[in-house]
Tab-separated table of C-alpha atoms and ligand atoms in Angstrom:
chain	number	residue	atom	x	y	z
A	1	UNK	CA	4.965	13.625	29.172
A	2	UNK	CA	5.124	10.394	27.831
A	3	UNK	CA	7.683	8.677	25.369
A	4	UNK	CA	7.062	7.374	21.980
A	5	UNK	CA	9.404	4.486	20.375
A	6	UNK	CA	8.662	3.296	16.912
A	7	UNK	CA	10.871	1.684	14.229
A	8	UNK	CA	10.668	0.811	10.965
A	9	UNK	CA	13.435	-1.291	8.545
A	10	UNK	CA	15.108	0.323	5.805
A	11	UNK	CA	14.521	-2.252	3.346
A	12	UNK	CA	12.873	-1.303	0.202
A	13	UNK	CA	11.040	1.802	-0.378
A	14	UNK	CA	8.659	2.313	1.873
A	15	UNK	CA	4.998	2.127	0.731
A	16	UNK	CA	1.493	3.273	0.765
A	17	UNK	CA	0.841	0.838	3.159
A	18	UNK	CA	3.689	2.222	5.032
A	19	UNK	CA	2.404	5.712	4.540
A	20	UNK	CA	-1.420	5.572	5.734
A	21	UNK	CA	-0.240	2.531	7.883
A	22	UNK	CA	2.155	3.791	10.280
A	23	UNK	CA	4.631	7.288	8.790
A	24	UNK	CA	1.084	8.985	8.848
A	25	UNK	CA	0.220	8.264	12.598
A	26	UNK	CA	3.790	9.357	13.415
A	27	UNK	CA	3.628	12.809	12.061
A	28	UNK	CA	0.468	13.016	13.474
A	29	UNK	CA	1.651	11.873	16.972
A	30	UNK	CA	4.425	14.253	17.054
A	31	UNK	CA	1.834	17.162	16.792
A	32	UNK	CA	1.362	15.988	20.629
A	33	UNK	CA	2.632	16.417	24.229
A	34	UNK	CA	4.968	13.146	23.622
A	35	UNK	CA	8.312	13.436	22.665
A	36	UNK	CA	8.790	10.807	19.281
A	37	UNK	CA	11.460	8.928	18.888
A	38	UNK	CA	11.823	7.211	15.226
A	39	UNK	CA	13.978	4.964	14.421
A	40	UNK	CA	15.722	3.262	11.377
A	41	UNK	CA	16.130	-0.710	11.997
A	42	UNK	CA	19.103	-1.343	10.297
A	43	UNK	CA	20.606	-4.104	12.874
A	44	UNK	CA	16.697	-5.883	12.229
A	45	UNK	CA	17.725	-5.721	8.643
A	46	UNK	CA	20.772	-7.557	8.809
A	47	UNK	CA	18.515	-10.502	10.432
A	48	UNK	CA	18.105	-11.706	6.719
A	49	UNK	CA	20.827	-10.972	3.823
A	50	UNK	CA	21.505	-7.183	2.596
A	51	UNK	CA	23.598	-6.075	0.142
A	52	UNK	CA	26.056	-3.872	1.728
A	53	UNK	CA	25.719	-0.985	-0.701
A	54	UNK	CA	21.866	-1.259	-0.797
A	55	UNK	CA	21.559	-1.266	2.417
A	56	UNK	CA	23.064	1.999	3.502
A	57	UNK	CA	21.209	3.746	-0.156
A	58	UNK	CA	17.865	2.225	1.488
A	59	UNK	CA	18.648	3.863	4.763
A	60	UNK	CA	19.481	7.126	3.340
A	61	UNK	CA	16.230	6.379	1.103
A	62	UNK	CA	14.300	5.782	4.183
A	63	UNK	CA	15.490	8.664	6.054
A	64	UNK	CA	14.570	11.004	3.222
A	65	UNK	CA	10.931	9.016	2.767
A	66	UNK	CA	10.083	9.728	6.488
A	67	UNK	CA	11.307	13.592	6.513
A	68	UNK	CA	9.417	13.839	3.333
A	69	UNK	CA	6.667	13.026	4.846
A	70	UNK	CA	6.839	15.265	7.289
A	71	UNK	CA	8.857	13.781	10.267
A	72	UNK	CA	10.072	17.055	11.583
A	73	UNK	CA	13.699	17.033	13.362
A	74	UNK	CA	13.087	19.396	15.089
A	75	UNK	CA	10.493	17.970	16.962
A	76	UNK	CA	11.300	14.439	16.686
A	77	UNK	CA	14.503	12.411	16.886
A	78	UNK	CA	15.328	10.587	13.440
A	79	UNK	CA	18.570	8.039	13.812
A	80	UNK	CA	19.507	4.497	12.446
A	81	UNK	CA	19.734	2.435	15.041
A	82	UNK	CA	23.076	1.101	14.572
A	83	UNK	CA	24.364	4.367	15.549
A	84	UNK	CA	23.439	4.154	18.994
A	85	UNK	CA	25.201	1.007	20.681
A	86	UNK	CA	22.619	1.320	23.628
A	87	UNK	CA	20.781	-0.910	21.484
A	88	UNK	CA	22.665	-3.742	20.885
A	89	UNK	CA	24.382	-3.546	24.564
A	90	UNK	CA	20.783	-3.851	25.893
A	91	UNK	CA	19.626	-6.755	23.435
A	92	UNK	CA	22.422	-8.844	24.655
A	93	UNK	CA	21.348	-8.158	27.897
A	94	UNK	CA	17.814	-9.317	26.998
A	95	UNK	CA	19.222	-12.477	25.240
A	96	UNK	CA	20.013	-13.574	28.387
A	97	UNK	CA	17.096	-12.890	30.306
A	98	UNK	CA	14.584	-14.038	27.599
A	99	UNK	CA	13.719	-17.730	27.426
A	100	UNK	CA	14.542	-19.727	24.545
A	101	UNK	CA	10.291	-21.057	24.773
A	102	UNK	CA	9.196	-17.574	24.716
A	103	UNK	CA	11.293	-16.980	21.033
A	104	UNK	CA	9.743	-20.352	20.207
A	105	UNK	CA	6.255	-18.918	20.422
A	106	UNK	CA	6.742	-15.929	18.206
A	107	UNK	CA	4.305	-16.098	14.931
A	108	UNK	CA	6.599	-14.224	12.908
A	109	UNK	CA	9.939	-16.197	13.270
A	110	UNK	CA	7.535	-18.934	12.500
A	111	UNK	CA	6.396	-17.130	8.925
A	112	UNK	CA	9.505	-15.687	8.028
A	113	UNK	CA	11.714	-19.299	8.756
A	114	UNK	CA	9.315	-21.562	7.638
A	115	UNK	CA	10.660	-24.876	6.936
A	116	UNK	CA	13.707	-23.528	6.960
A	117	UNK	CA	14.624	-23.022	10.464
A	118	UNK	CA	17.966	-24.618	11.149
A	119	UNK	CA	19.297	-22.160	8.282
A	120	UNK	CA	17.754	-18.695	9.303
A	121	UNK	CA	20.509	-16.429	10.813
A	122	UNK	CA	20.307	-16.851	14.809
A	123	UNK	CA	19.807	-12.441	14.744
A	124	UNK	CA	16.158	-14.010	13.160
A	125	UNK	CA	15.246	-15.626	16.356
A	126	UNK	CA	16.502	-12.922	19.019
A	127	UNK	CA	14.952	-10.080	16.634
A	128	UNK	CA	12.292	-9.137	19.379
A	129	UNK	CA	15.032	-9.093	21.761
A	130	UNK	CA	16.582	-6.488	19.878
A	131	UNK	CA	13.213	-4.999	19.671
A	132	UNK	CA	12.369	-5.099	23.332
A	133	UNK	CA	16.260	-3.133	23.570
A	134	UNK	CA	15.009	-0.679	21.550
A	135	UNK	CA	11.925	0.738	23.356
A	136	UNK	CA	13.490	-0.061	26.831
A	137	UNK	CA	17.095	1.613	26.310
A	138	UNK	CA	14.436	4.601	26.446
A	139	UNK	CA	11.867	3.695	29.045
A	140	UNK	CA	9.387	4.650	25.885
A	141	UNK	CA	5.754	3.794	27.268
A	142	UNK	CA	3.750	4.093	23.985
A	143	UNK	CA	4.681	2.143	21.018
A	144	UNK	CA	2.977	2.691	17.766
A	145	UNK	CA	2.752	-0.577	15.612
A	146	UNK	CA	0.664	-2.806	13.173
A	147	UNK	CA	-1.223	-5.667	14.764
A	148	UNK	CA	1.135	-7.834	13.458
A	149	UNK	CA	3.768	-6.753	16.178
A	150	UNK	CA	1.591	-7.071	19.523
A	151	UNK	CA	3.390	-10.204	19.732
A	152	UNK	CA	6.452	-8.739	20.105
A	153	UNK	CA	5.598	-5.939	22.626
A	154	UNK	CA	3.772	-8.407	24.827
A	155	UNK	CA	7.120	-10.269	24.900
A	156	UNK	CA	9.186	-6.664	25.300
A	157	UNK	CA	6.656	-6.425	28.241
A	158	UNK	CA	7.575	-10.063	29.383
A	159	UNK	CA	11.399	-9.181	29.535
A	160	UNK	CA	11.085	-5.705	31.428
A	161	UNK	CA	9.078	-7.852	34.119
A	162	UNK	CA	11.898	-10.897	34.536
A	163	UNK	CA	14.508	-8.178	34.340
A	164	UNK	CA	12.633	-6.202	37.180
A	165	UNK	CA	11.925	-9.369	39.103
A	166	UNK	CA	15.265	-11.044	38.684
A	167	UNK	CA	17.123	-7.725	40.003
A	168	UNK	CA	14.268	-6.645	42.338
A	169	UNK	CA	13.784	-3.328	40.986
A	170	UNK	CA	11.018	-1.489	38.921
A	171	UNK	CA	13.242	-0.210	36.061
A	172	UNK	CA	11.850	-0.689	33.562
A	173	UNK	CA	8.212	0.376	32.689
A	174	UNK	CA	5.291	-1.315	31.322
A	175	UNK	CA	5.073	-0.690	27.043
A	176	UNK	CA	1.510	0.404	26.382
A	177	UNK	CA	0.789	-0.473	22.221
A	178	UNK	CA	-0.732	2.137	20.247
A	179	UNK	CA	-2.147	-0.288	17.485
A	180	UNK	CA	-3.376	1.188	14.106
A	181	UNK	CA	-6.541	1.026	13.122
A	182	UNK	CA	-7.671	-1.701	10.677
A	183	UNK	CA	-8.750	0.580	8.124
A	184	UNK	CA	-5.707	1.815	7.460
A	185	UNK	CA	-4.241	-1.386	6.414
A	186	UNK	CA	-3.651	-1.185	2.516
A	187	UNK	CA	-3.732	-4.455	0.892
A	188	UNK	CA	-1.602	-5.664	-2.459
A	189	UNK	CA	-3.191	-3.776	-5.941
A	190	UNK	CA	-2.896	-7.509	-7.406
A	191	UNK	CA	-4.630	-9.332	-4.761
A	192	UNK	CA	-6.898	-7.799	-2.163
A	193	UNK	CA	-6.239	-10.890	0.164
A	194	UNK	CA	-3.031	-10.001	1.027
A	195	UNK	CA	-1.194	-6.777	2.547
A	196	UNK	CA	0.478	-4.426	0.627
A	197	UNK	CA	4.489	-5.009	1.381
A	198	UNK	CA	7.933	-3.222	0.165
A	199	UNK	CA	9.173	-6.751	-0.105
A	200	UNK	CA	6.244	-8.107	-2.388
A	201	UNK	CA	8.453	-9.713	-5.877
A	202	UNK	CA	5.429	-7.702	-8.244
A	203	UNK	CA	6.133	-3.961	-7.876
A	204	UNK	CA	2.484	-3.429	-9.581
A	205	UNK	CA	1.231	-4.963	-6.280
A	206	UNK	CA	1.885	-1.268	-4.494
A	207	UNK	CA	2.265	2.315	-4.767
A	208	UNK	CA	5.816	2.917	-3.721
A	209	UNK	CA	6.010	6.696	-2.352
A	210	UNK	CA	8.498	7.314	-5.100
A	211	UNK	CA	6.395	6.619	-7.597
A	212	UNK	CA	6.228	9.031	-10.665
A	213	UNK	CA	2.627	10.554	-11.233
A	214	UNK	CA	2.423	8.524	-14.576
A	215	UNK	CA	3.942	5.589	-12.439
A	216	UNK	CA	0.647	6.120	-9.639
A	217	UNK	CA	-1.868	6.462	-12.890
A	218	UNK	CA	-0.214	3.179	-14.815
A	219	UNK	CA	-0.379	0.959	-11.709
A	220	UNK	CA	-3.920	2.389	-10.316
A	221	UNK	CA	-5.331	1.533	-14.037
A	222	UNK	CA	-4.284	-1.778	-14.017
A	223	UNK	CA	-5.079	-2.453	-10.364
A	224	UNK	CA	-7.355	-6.151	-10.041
A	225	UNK	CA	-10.942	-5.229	-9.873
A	226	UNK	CA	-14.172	-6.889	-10.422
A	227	UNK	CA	-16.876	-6.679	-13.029
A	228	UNK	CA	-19.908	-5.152	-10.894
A	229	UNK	CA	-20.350	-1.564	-10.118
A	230	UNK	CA	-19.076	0.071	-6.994
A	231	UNK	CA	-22.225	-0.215	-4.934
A	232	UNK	CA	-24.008	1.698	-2.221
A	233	UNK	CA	-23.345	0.151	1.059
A	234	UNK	CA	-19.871	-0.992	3.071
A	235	UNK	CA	-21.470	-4.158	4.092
A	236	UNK	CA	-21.422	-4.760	0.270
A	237	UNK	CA	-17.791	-4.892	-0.317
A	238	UNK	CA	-18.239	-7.806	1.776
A	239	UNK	CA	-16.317	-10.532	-0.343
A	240	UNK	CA	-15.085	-8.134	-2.854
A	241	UNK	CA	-11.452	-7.345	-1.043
A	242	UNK	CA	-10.019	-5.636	-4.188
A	243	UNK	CA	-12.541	-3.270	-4.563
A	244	UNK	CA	-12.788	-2.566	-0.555
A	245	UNK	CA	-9.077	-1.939	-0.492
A	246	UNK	CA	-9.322	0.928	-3.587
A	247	UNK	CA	-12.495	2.482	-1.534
A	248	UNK	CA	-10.667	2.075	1.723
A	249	UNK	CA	-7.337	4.047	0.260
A	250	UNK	CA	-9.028	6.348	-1.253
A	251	UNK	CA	-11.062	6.923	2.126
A	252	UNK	CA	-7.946	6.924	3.443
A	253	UNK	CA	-6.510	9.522	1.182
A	254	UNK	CA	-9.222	12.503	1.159
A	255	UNK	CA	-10.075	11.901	4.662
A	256	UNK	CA	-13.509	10.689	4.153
A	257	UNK	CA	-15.229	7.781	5.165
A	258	UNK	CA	-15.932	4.192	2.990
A	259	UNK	CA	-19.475	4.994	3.736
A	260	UNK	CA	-19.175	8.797	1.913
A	261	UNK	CA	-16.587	7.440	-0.900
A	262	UNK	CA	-19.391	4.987	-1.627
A	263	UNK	CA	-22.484	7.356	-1.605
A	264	UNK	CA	-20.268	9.315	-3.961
A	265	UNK	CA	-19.623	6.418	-6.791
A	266	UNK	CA	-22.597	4.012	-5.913
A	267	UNK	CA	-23.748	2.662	-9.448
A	268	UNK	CA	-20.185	3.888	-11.096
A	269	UNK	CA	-17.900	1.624	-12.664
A	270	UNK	CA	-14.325	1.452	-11.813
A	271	UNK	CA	-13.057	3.254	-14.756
A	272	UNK	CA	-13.860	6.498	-13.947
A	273	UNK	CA	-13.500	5.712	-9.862
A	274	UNK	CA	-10.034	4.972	-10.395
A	275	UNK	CA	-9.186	8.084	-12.186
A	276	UNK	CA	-10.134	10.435	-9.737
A	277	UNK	CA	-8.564	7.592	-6.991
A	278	UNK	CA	-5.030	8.030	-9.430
A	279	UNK	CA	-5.571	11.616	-9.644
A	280	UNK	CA	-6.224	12.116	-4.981
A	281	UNK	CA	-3.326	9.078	-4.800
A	282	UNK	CA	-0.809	11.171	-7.485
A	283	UNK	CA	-1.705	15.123	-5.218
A	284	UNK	CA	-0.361	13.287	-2.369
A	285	UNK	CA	2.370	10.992	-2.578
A	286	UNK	CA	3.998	12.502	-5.765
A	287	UNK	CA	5.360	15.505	-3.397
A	288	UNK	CA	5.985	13.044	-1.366
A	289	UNK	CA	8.641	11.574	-3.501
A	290	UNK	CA	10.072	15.321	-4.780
A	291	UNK	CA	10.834	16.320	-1.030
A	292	UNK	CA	12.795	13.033	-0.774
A	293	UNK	CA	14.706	13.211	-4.164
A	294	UNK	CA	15.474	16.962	-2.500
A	295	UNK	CA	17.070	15.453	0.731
A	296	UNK	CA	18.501	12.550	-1.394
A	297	UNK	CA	20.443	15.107	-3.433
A	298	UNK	CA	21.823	16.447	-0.025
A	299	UNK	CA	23.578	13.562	1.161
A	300	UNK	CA	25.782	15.967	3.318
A	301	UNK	CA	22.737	17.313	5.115
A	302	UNK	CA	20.878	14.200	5.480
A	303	UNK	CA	24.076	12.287	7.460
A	304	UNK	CA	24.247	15.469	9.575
A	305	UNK	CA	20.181	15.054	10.852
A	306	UNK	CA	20.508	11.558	11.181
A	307	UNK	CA	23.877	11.890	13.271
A	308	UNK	CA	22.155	15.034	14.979
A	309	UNK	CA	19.316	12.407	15.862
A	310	UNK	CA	21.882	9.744	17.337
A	311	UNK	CA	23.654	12.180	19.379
A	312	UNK	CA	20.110	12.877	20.818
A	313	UNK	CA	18.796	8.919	21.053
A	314	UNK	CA	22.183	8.278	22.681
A	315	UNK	CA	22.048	11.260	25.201
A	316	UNK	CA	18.753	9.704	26.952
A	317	UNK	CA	19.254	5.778	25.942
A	318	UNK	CA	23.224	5.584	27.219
A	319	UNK	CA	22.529	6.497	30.413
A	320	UNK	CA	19.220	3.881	31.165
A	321	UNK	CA	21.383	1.147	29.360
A	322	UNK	CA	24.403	1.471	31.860
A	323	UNK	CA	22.213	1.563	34.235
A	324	UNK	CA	21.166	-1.221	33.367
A	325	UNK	CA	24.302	-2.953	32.931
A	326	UNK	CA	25.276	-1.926	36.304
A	327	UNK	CA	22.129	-3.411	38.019
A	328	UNK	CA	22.940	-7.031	36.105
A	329	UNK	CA	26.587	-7.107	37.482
A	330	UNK	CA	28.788	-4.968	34.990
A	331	UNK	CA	31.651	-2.823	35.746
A	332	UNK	CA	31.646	0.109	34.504
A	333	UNK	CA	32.692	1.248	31.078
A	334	UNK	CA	35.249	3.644	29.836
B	1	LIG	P1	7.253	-3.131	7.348
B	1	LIG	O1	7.067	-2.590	5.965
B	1	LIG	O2	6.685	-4.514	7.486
B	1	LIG	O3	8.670	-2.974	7.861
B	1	LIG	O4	6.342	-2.263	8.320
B	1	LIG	C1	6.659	-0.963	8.777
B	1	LIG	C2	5.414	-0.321	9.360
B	1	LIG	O5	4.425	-0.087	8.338
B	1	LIG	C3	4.693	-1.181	10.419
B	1	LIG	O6	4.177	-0.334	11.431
B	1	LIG	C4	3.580	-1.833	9.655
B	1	LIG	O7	2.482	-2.175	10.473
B	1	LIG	C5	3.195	-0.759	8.632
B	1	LIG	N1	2.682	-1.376	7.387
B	1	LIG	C6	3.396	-2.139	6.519
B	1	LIG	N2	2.635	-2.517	5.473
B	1	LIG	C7	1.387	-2.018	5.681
B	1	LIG	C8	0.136	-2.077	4.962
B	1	LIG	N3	0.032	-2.722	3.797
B	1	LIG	N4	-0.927	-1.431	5.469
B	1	LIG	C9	-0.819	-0.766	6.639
B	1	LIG	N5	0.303	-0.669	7.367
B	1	LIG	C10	1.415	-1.284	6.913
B	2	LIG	N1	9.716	-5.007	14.128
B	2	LIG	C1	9.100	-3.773	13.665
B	2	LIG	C2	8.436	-4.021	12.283
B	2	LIG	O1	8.819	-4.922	11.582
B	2	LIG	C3	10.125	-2.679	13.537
B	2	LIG	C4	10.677	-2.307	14.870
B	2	LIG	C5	11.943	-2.564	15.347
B	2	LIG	C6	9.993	-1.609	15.892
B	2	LIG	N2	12.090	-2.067	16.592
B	2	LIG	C7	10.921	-1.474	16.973
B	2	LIG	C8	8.715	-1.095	16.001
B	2	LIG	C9	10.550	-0.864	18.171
B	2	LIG	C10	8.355	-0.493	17.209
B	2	LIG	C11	9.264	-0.381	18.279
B	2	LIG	O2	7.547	-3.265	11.915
């Protein structure tokens, strides 16, 4: 039996993107032989400014978003990650074995500072530290992600080595990605260019999974299209990125292929395409949202599985971690 580690930040409401993108592939990995660990990001999120207030509703909202979707606690553990100090004692750890050049190198400090480097927090650069603390403080092995963060496991895999070479040991274990497949990467309803995002400014850019079923119809109606028919082949969405990304979610959604979406509504316009793509879109997610308004209302019951789920992170990542600290020269705790 392997372990699975995956995160995701409770900031915003998670998405469609979010959905067919990675929440899907975990409820379908904890159907396995793996035991799933999920975890809420909340020290990531505090790499750029929260609100205080929204950020704990967002992590409740989270919470309730993934159960909805069918995390199951009682086959998976569920936790913010704040919770469990293992974390944060292991990132500190790794802040002082990673290299300053290797943090230098990583594409997405590079997007998300911009020109504006000197005034990013300094939790922006040492975020895959954190990251690499997360998986390792469990010796997890298979790490489900977008492509976006093989960066940052090839650098959690660049850590466990130095640590293991520095101390001459084998401690920690090589992180094997699990990387999503490309069509399940939803792009923005107002541009077809670019991906779908909680943090996108236009909220008629996605589908958030709390949308209302008249919510799903409104923003599927006025989703960017183009003026020629949906036509027969893939190969001829070629160029057309809008109108690939409403066949590829609605794909997506009934479980068919673009190819069998297409042989359906070759010839049709979008009109009546996107009705029956609002009407599949509104069958899923709108329960979707319900089942979290249910937990939300249960605020009580929702701390109690997410502390339930840090007593069990903490149980398996406490031990590796002072392990850990031991091997790098620490006494030992209380
Ligand atoms: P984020 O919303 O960037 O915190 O991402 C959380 C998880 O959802 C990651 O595994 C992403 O790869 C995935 N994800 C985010 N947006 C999309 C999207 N538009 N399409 C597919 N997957 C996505
Ligand atoms: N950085 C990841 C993202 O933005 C979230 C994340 C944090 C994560 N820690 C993780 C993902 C550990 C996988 C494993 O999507």
């Amino acid at each position: 039996m392997a372990r699975i580690f995956s995160g995701i930040q409770p900031t915003g409401i998670a998405t469609l993107g979010n959905y067919l993108g990675a929440i899907r592939n975990w409820v379908a990995l904890q159907q396995g032989e793996d035991e799933c660990i999920f975890c809420l990001v909340d020290l990531h999120a505090l790499t750029v400014w929260q609100e205080p207030a929204a950020l704990r509703e967002q992590t409740r909202q989270m919470a309730a978003l993934l159960l909805a979707c069918g995390i199951a606690p009682e086959r998976s553990i569920l936790f913010h990650q704040s919770a469990v100090s293992a974390h944060a004692r292991l990132a500190w750890i790794f802040n002082c074995v990673a290299r300053m050049g290797w943090l230098k190198r990583m594409t997405q400090f590079k997007d998300k500072a911009g020109k504006n480097q000197e005034e990013v927090s300094t939790g922006l650069f040492v975020y895959p530290n954190l990251m690499a603390a997360d998986i390792h403080a469990y010796h997890a092995t298979r790490v489900p992600v977008g492509d976006d963060q093989l960066q940052h496991l090839e650098l959690a895999n660049d850590i466990a080595e130095k640590f293991n070479h520095d101390f001459g040991v084998a401690f920690f274990p090589r992180i094997e990605p699990l990387v999503l497949k490309e069509s399940a990467r939803v792009m923005s309803l107002r541009d077809g260019t670019k991906k779908m995002s909680k943090s996108d400014p236009s909220d008629q850019s996605r589908i958030n999974l709390t949308d209302t079923a008249d919510v799903i119809a409104q923003k599927i109606r006025k989703a960017k299209t183009d003026p020629a028919p949906l036509p027969e082949h893939v190969h001829d969405l070629e160029g057309r990125p809008e109108a690939r990304n409403l066949v590829g979610i609605y794909a997506a959604i009934t479980g068919k292929t673009p190819h069998e979406v297409l042989r359906h509504f070759a010839g049709s316009g979008f009109g009546p395409f996107k009705a029956q793509l609002a009407e599949a879109l509104i069958a899923h997610i709108e329960p979707i949202g319900q089942r979290a308004r249910e937990y939300l209302a249960d605020p009580t019951g929702l701390d109690h599985i997410l502390r339930d789920g840090a007593r069990r992170a903490e149980a398996i990542a406490s031990p590796i971690v002072a392990e850990a600290e031991r091997l790098v020269g620490l006494l030992p705790g209380v």
